[in-house]
Amino acid sequence: MKTVVSGIRSTGHLHLGNYFGALRNFVKIQEQFNCFYFIADLHSLTTHPHPDDFHASVRTILAEYLAAGLDPEKCTLFVQSDVPEVSELYVLLNMLAYKGELERTTSFKDKVRLAKAQARGVAVSDVAENDQNDEGVNINAGLLTYPVLMASDILIHRANYVPVGKDQMQHLEFARTLARRFNNMYGEEVFPEPEAFNFGQAPIKVPGLDGSGKMGKSEGNGIYLYDDEKTITKKVMRALTDSGPKEPNSPMPDYIQNLFTLMALVSEPVVIDQFKAAYADCSIRYGDLKKQLAADICKFTLPIRERIDDIYNNDEFLRKVTRQGAEKARESAAATLALARKAVGFKTF
Ligand code: TRP
């Protein structure tokens, strides 16, 4: 049976981007594959969460994972830091990762640009892409080596597949590179090269509501599984629109296309077709479109939201899930680490 690995950082709540980009697929494939799903609490340390909040964030994501349909009897569900073998592999792989390639990683460049913008009190777009001025910004090495830790997460279970969204493709490619590099250097087939898992469809990018691109935790443009109806409606109604197309069959601006992209995830095809036709003949009313979208999102998330609190407050259940998950994950991780250590040349006296 093929092995699947995927994780999510423990910051904030899960949003629709997480759900449609990843979680929905996690749930589907837990039946057919040997799946390892985890909460990436070590990754979340790059932004130095306050110790008082750190654990609650892990609990939140865990509860939301479970509420959305991950079944600990069907998959191995665990907390990253409960598996110290990951951190040891991270040390080994760091020796094979080049500073230059890490610096060229898109997510890293974006983080640096954001940090500079914040330090200077300007918009991200005001920081030139090739800006060299590091004054007043501290970029920690954990941020730079984020892809190495992610590669460790994947390779420690000798994963064949990783269901990831578009934004993580480059990281996955890097995990493949490290797997190859390790195997070449140590002359052994320790790590299979993990592939993206996408059900034969292109990975989807769920847009945010601000017309600025993808829905993201750090972008502050998300709709969360945990949001109540009022909040969802408010967020959707505030989405950027304009006064509507003036000519029949006008091209759609991105921020309108985004609303249709969201609709495609939660609304009935006939409803979508109606709004598309209305757009084409210029009779569309964006207020109606947004009301429909908000209602359909609420309908979709309601059953998930109802389960979240119960699970979050169930200490005994969460303890059982994480213990069992850690045990299974460590067994798999220890076996891989033993292979890697042997390949590198570690021996006991
Ligand atoms: N980097 C991923 C994200 O931001 C989270 C992640 C960490 C991950 N380790 C992973 C995803 C391993 C897949 C496999 O969403």
Short mmCIF file of C-alpha atoms and ligand atoms in Angstrom, two decimals:
data_model
loop_
_atom_site.label_atom_id
_atom_site.label_comp_id
_atom_site.label_asym_id
_atom_site.label_seq_id
_atom_site.Cartn_x
_atom_site.Cartn_y
_atom_site.Cartn_z
CA MET A 1 0.00 0.00 0.00
CA LYS A 2 1.31 3.45 -0.93
CA THR A 3 2.10 5.95 1.79
CA VAL A 4 0.71 9.47 1.91
CA VAL A 5 1.98 12.26 4.15
CA SER A 6 0.63 15.72 4.71
CA GLY A 7 0.56 18.32 7.42
CA ILE A 8 -0.69 21.71 8.32
CA ARG A 9 0.78 24.44 10.47
CA SER A 10 -0.93 25.06 13.77
CA THR A 11 -1.74 28.70 13.38
CA GLY A 12 -5.27 30.02 13.63
CA HIS A 13 -8.25 28.15 12.29
CA LEU A 14 -8.72 26.14 9.12
CA HIS A 15 -10.14 28.14 6.26
CA LEU A 16 -11.87 27.16 3.04
CA GLY A 17 -8.51 27.23 1.27
CA ASN A 18 -7.19 24.56 3.63
CA TYR A 19 -10.38 22.59 3.26
CA PHE A 20 -10.71 22.55 -0.52
CA GLY A 21 -6.99 22.70 -1.20
CA ALA A 22 -6.07 19.84 1.09
CA LEU A 23 -8.32 18.54 3.81
CA ARG A 24 -11.10 17.37 1.53
CA ASN A 25 -8.56 15.19 -0.26
CA PHE A 26 -7.09 13.94 3.02
CA VAL A 27 -10.49 12.66 4.04
CA LYS A 28 -11.09 10.94 0.73
CA ILE A 29 -7.83 9.08 0.56
CA GLN A 30 -7.57 7.91 4.16
CA GLU A 31 -9.59 4.90 3.06
CA GLN A 32 -7.25 3.72 0.33
CA PHE A 33 -3.76 4.64 1.46
CA ASN A 34 -1.44 4.41 4.41
CA CYS A 35 -1.95 8.04 5.43
CA PHE A 36 0.08 10.08 7.90
CA TYR A 37 -1.48 13.43 8.73
CA PHE A 38 0.00 15.75 11.28
CA ILE A 39 -0.18 19.15 12.91
CA ALA A 40 3.04 20.96 12.07
CA ASP A 41 3.63 22.66 15.40
CA LEU A 42 7.39 22.91 14.85
CA HIS A 43 6.79 24.77 11.62
CA SER A 44 4.53 27.22 13.41
CA LEU A 45 7.45 28.24 15.66
CA THR A 46 8.94 30.28 12.83
CA THR A 47 6.60 33.08 13.87
CA HIS A 48 7.25 32.70 17.62
CA PRO A 49 3.74 32.11 18.96
CA HIS A 50 3.32 33.01 22.63
CA PRO A 51 3.82 29.90 24.83
CA ASP A 52 0.37 30.43 26.34
CA ASP A 53 -1.26 30.13 22.91
CA PHE A 54 0.96 27.50 21.36
CA HIS A 55 -0.81 24.41 22.66
CA ALA A 56 -4.30 25.80 22.09
CA SER A 57 -3.46 26.29 18.41
CA VAL A 58 -2.48 22.65 18.06
CA ARG A 59 -5.68 21.63 19.79
CA THR A 60 -7.73 23.86 17.51
CA ILE A 61 -6.35 22.40 14.32
CA LEU A 62 -6.61 18.88 15.67
CA ALA A 63 -10.27 19.38 16.61
CA GLU A 64 -11.00 20.93 13.23
CA TYR A 65 -9.23 18.12 11.39
CA LEU A 66 -11.32 15.58 13.25
CA ALA A 67 -14.53 17.57 12.77
CA ALA A 68 -13.88 17.74 9.04
CA GLY A 69 -13.73 13.98 8.79
CA LEU A 70 -10.26 12.66 9.49
CA ASP A 71 -10.67 9.33 11.22
CA PRO A 72 -7.90 8.21 13.59
CA GLU A 73 -8.88 4.61 12.98
CA LYS A 74 -8.25 5.00 9.26
CA CYS A 75 -5.19 7.23 9.23
CA THR A 76 -2.27 8.07 11.48
CA LEU A 77 -3.09 11.45 12.94
CA PHE A 78 -0.36 13.00 15.07
CA VAL A 79 1.41 16.08 16.32
CA GLN A 80 4.74 16.72 14.58
CA SER A 81 6.70 17.41 17.79
CA ASP A 82 5.54 14.10 19.28
CA VAL A 83 7.82 12.44 16.74
CA PRO A 84 11.39 13.55 17.54
CA GLU A 85 12.77 11.41 14.70
CA VAL A 86 11.56 14.16 12.35
CA SER A 87 13.91 16.65 13.98
CA GLU A 88 16.85 14.30 13.72
CA LEU A 89 16.27 13.71 10.04
CA TYR A 90 16.01 17.48 9.65
CA VAL A 91 19.57 17.79 10.95
CA LEU A 92 20.82 15.23 8.44
CA LEU A 93 18.98 16.82 5.53
CA ASN A 94 20.16 20.31 6.43
CA MET A 95 23.64 19.17 5.44
CA LEU A 96 22.36 18.51 1.94
CA ALA A 97 20.39 21.73 1.49
CA TYR A 98 22.12 24.68 -0.14
CA LYS A 99 21.70 28.17 1.22
CA GLY A 100 21.24 29.59 -2.29
CA GLU A 101 18.38 27.31 -3.24
CA LEU A 102 16.63 27.96 0.07
CA GLU A 103 16.95 31.70 -0.46
CA ARG A 104 15.41 31.36 -3.90
CA THR A 105 12.31 29.59 -2.57
CA THR A 106 9.23 31.65 -3.37
CA SER A 107 7.63 31.30 0.05
CA PHE A 108 10.85 32.47 1.70
CA LYS A 109 11.19 35.46 -0.61
CA ASP A 110 7.58 36.39 0.11
CA LYS A 111 8.19 36.20 3.86
CA VAL A 112 11.27 38.37 3.60
CA ARG A 113 9.43 40.93 1.53
CA LEU A 114 6.56 40.98 4.00
CA ALA A 115 8.94 41.41 6.94
CA LYS A 116 10.66 44.30 5.18
CA ALA A 117 7.36 45.94 4.34
CA GLN A 118 6.28 45.66 7.98
CA ALA A 119 9.59 46.98 9.28
CA ARG A 120 9.39 49.98 6.98
CA GLY A 121 5.67 50.53 7.44
CA VAL A 122 5.01 50.29 3.70
CA ALA A 123 2.97 47.99 1.44
CA VAL A 124 4.57 44.75 0.23
CA SER A 125 4.32 46.03 -3.33
CA ASP A 126 6.56 48.93 -2.33
CA VAL A 127 9.42 46.56 -1.57
CA ALA A 128 11.31 45.76 -4.76
CA GLU A 129 11.61 42.06 -5.52
CA ASN A 130 15.38 42.29 -5.63
CA ASP A 131 15.62 44.56 -2.58
CA GLN A 132 18.92 43.90 -0.80
CA ASN A 133 18.51 46.07 2.27
CA ASP A 134 18.19 43.92 5.41
CA GLU A 135 18.29 46.78 7.85
CA GLY A 136 15.78 46.46 10.68
CA VAL A 137 14.59 42.98 9.73
CA ASN A 138 15.53 39.72 11.37
CA ILE A 139 14.79 36.66 9.33
CA ASN A 140 15.30 33.55 11.43
CA ALA A 141 17.07 30.51 10.05
CA GLY A 142 14.01 28.38 10.75
CA LEU A 143 12.18 30.33 8.10
CA LEU A 144 15.01 29.74 5.65
CA THR A 145 15.13 26.01 6.35
CA TYR A 146 11.36 25.59 6.51
CA PRO A 147 11.45 23.46 3.32
CA VAL A 148 14.06 21.16 4.87
CA LEU A 149 11.83 20.48 7.86
CA MET A 150 8.94 19.89 5.51
CA ALA A 151 11.05 17.46 3.50
CA SER A 152 11.85 15.64 6.76
CA ASP A 153 8.15 15.33 7.53
CA ILE A 154 7.61 13.70 4.17
CA LEU A 155 10.71 11.56 3.87
CA ILE A 156 10.62 10.24 7.45
CA HIS A 157 7.68 8.04 6.43
CA ARG A 158 9.17 7.29 3.02
CA ALA A 159 6.08 8.85 1.47
CA ASN A 160 5.02 8.13 -2.09
CA TYR A 161 2.40 10.84 -2.29
CA VAL A 162 1.83 14.25 -0.78
CA PRO A 163 -1.57 15.91 -1.29
CA VAL A 164 -0.64 19.58 -1.36
CA GLY A 165 -2.05 22.77 -2.76
CA LYS A 166 -0.41 24.80 -5.47
CA ASP A 167 1.46 26.98 -3.02
CA GLN A 168 3.34 23.98 -1.65
CA MET A 169 4.47 22.50 -4.96
CA GLN A 170 7.87 24.10 -4.80
CA HIS A 171 8.42 22.70 -1.32
CA LEU A 172 7.45 19.26 -2.51
CA GLU A 173 9.83 19.58 -5.44
CA PHE A 174 12.53 20.39 -2.93
CA ALA A 175 11.70 17.28 -0.90
CA ARG A 176 12.20 15.29 -4.09
CA THR A 177 15.53 16.99 -4.66
CA LEU A 178 16.70 16.15 -1.14
CA ALA A 179 15.56 12.54 -1.50
CA ARG A 180 17.57 12.22 -4.70
CA ARG A 181 20.55 13.99 -3.26
CA PHE A 182 20.59 11.76 -0.20
CA ASN A 183 20.24 8.60 -2.25
CA ASN A 184 23.00 9.71 -4.63
CA MET A 185 25.36 10.75 -1.91
CA TYR A 186 24.95 7.64 0.21
CA GLY A 187 24.47 5.20 -2.61
CA GLU A 188 21.30 3.69 -1.27
CA GLU A 189 17.64 3.88 -2.11
CA VAL A 190 16.67 5.12 1.32
CA PHE A 191 14.02 7.60 0.19
CA PRO A 192 11.43 7.19 -2.55
CA GLU A 193 10.80 10.44 -4.43
CA PRO A 194 7.43 11.72 -3.21
CA GLU A 195 4.92 12.83 -5.81
CA ALA A 196 2.06 15.30 -5.64
CA PHE A 197 -1.30 13.71 -5.10
CA ASN A 198 -4.01 15.50 -7.01
CA PHE A 199 -6.57 12.98 -8.23
CA GLY A 200 -5.66 13.78 -11.78
CA GLN A 201 -7.01 17.31 -11.47
CA ALA A 202 -4.90 20.44 -11.39
CA PRO A 203 -4.33 21.55 -7.80
CA ILE A 204 -6.88 24.15 -6.84
CA LYS A 205 -6.12 27.56 -5.56
CA VAL A 206 -8.91 28.93 -3.42
CA PRO A 207 -9.02 32.72 -3.79
CA GLY A 208 -9.41 35.20 -0.95
CA LEU A 209 -12.21 37.73 -0.84
CA ASP A 210 -10.04 40.79 -1.28
CA GLY A 211 -9.27 40.24 -4.93
CA SER A 212 -5.61 39.83 -4.07
CA GLY A 213 -5.07 36.16 -4.82
CA LYS A 214 -5.21 33.06 -2.67
CA MET A 215 -6.97 32.61 0.63
CA GLY A 216 -4.34 32.42 3.31
CA LYS A 217 -3.93 32.52 7.04
CA SER A 218 -1.43 35.29 6.98
CA GLU A 219 -3.30 37.27 4.36
CA GLY A 220 -6.29 37.84 6.64
CA ASN A 221 -8.75 37.26 3.81
CA GLY A 222 -10.06 33.89 4.85
CA ILE A 223 -13.39 32.31 5.60
CA TYR A 224 -12.97 29.79 8.39
CA LEU A 225 -14.74 26.51 8.98
CA TYR A 226 -15.27 27.85 12.49
CA ASP A 227 -16.91 31.11 11.38
CA ASP A 228 -20.60 31.42 12.23
CA GLU A 229 -23.22 32.44 9.69
CA LYS A 230 -23.13 36.08 10.60
CA THR A 231 -19.40 36.29 10.22
CA ILE A 232 -19.38 34.42 6.92
CA THR A 233 -22.12 36.61 5.52
CA LYS A 234 -20.36 39.76 6.63
CA LYS A 235 -17.09 38.67 5.06
CA VAL A 236 -18.66 37.67 1.77
CA MET A 237 -20.77 40.83 1.50
CA ARG A 238 -17.62 42.91 1.95
CA ALA A 239 -15.84 41.18 -0.95
CA LEU A 240 -14.52 43.52 -3.59
CA THR A 241 -16.80 44.08 -6.60
CA ASP A 242 -17.55 46.97 -8.95
CA SER A 243 -20.58 48.44 -10.67
CA GLY A 244 -20.86 45.49 -13.04
CA PRO A 245 -20.03 44.79 -16.68
CA LYS A 246 -21.06 47.52 -19.14
CA GLU A 247 -20.86 45.49 -22.34
CA PRO A 248 -22.21 42.00 -23.07
CA ASN A 249 -19.64 39.21 -22.70
CA SER A 250 -17.04 41.41 -21.05
CA PRO A 251 -13.93 39.73 -19.72
CA MET A 252 -14.20 39.14 -15.98
CA PRO A 253 -11.92 41.00 -13.61
CA ASP A 254 -9.99 38.75 -11.21
CA TYR A 255 -11.95 39.74 -8.12
CA ILE A 256 -15.22 38.73 -9.80
CA GLN A 257 -13.72 35.55 -11.17
CA ASN A 258 -12.69 34.76 -7.58
CA LEU A 259 -16.30 34.86 -6.43
CA PHE A 260 -17.22 32.41 -9.16
CA THR A 261 -14.32 30.19 -8.21
CA LEU A 262 -15.64 30.04 -4.65
CA MET A 263 -19.14 29.38 -5.93
CA ALA A 264 -17.90 26.47 -7.96
CA LEU A 265 -16.86 24.84 -4.67
CA VAL A 266 -20.08 25.25 -2.72
CA SER A 267 -23.00 26.15 -5.00
CA GLU A 268 -25.26 24.16 -7.30
CA PRO A 269 -24.20 24.20 -10.98
CA VAL A 270 -27.58 25.58 -12.12
CA VAL A 271 -27.24 28.51 -9.76
CA ILE A 272 -23.76 29.25 -10.99
CA ASP A 273 -24.94 29.10 -14.60
CA GLN A 274 -27.66 31.63 -13.84
CA PHE A 275 -25.17 34.11 -12.46
CA LYS A 276 -22.78 33.51 -15.33
CA ALA A 277 -25.54 34.19 -17.83
CA ALA A 278 -26.47 37.32 -15.91
CA TYR A 279 -22.86 38.44 -16.06
CA ALA A 280 -22.73 37.83 -19.79
CA ASP A 281 -25.84 39.92 -20.49
CA CYS A 282 -24.93 42.60 -17.90
CA SER A 283 -28.00 42.01 -15.72
CA ILE A 284 -25.96 40.63 -12.83
CA ARG A 285 -26.41 42.10 -9.35
CA TYR A 286 -23.38 41.45 -7.26
CA GLY A 287 -25.36 41.82 -4.04
CA ASP A 288 -27.46 38.81 -5.05
CA LEU A 289 -24.42 36.86 -6.09
CA LYS A 290 -22.77 37.46 -2.74
CA LYS A 291 -25.90 36.60 -0.78
CA GLN A 292 -26.13 33.31 -2.63
CA LEU A 293 -22.45 32.59 -2.12
CA ALA A 294 -22.64 33.36 1.60
CA ALA A 295 -25.69 31.13 2.06
CA ASP A 296 -24.05 28.26 0.20
CA ILE A 297 -20.83 28.54 2.19
CA CYS A 298 -22.80 28.52 5.46
CA LYS A 299 -24.75 25.48 4.40
CA PHE A 300 -21.54 23.72 3.57
CA THR A 301 -19.61 24.52 6.75
CA LEU A 302 -22.46 24.21 9.27
CA PRO A 303 -22.19 20.46 9.96
CA ILE A 304 -18.43 20.74 10.41
CA ARG A 305 -18.69 23.75 12.69
CA GLU A 306 -21.21 21.99 14.89
CA ARG A 307 -18.74 19.22 15.66
CA ILE A 308 -15.69 21.39 16.38
CA ASP A 309 -16.47 22.58 19.92
CA ASP A 310 -17.47 19.15 21.20
CA ILE A 311 -14.24 17.64 20.00
CA TYR A 312 -12.14 20.58 21.20
CA ASN A 313 -13.43 20.13 24.74
CA ASN A 314 -13.09 16.37 24.86
CA ASP A 315 -9.75 15.92 26.66
CA GLU A 316 -9.97 12.21 26.87
CA PHE A 317 -10.66 11.73 23.20
CA LEU A 318 -7.89 14.09 22.10
CA ARG A 319 -5.41 12.41 24.44
CA LYS A 320 -6.28 9.02 23.03
CA VAL A 321 -6.05 10.20 19.42
CA THR A 322 -2.68 11.89 19.83
CA ARG A 323 -1.12 9.05 21.83
CA GLN A 324 -2.20 6.47 19.37
CA GLY A 325 -1.10 8.68 16.48
CA ALA A 326 2.31 9.36 17.97
CA GLU A 327 2.89 5.70 18.61
CA LYS A 328 2.11 4.69 15.04
CA ALA A 329 4.04 7.60 13.55
CA ARG A 330 7.11 6.96 15.68
CA GLU A 331 7.21 3.35 14.67
CA SER A 332 7.31 4.30 11.01
CA ALA A 333 9.72 7.20 11.61
CA ALA A 334 12.16 5.17 13.67
CA ALA A 335 12.40 2.54 10.96
CA THR A 336 13.27 5.16 8.32
CA LEU A 337 15.70 6.97 10.58
CA ALA A 338 17.53 3.71 11.22
CA LEU A 339 17.96 3.26 7.47
CA ALA A 340 19.16 6.84 7.03
CA ARG A 341 21.59 6.65 9.93
CA LYS A 342 23.02 3.44 8.62
CA ALA A 343 23.44 4.94 5.14
CA VAL A 344 25.20 8.00 6.55
CA GLY A 345 27.54 5.77 8.51
CA PHE A 346 26.49 6.02 12.13
CA LYS A 347 27.45 2.96 14.12
CA THR A 348 27.05 2.08 17.76
CA PHE A 349 30.21 1.26 19.72
N1 TRP B 1 4.15 23.78 4.62
C1 TRP B 1 2.83 23.28 4.74
C2 TRP B 1 1.87 24.46 4.75
O1 TRP B 1 2.23 25.55 4.99
C3 TRP B 1 2.63 22.46 5.97
C4 TRP B 1 3.50 21.25 5.98
C5 TRP B 1 4.53 21.04 6.83
C6 TRP B 1 3.40 20.12 5.14
N2 TRP B 1 5.09 19.83 6.58
C7 TRP B 1 4.44 19.24 5.55
C8 TRP B 1 2.56 19.75 4.09
C9 TRP B 1 4.64 18.01 4.92
C10 TRP B 1 2.77 18.52 3.46
C11 TRP B 1 3.81 17.68 3.88
O2 TRP B 1 0.70 24.27 4.56
#
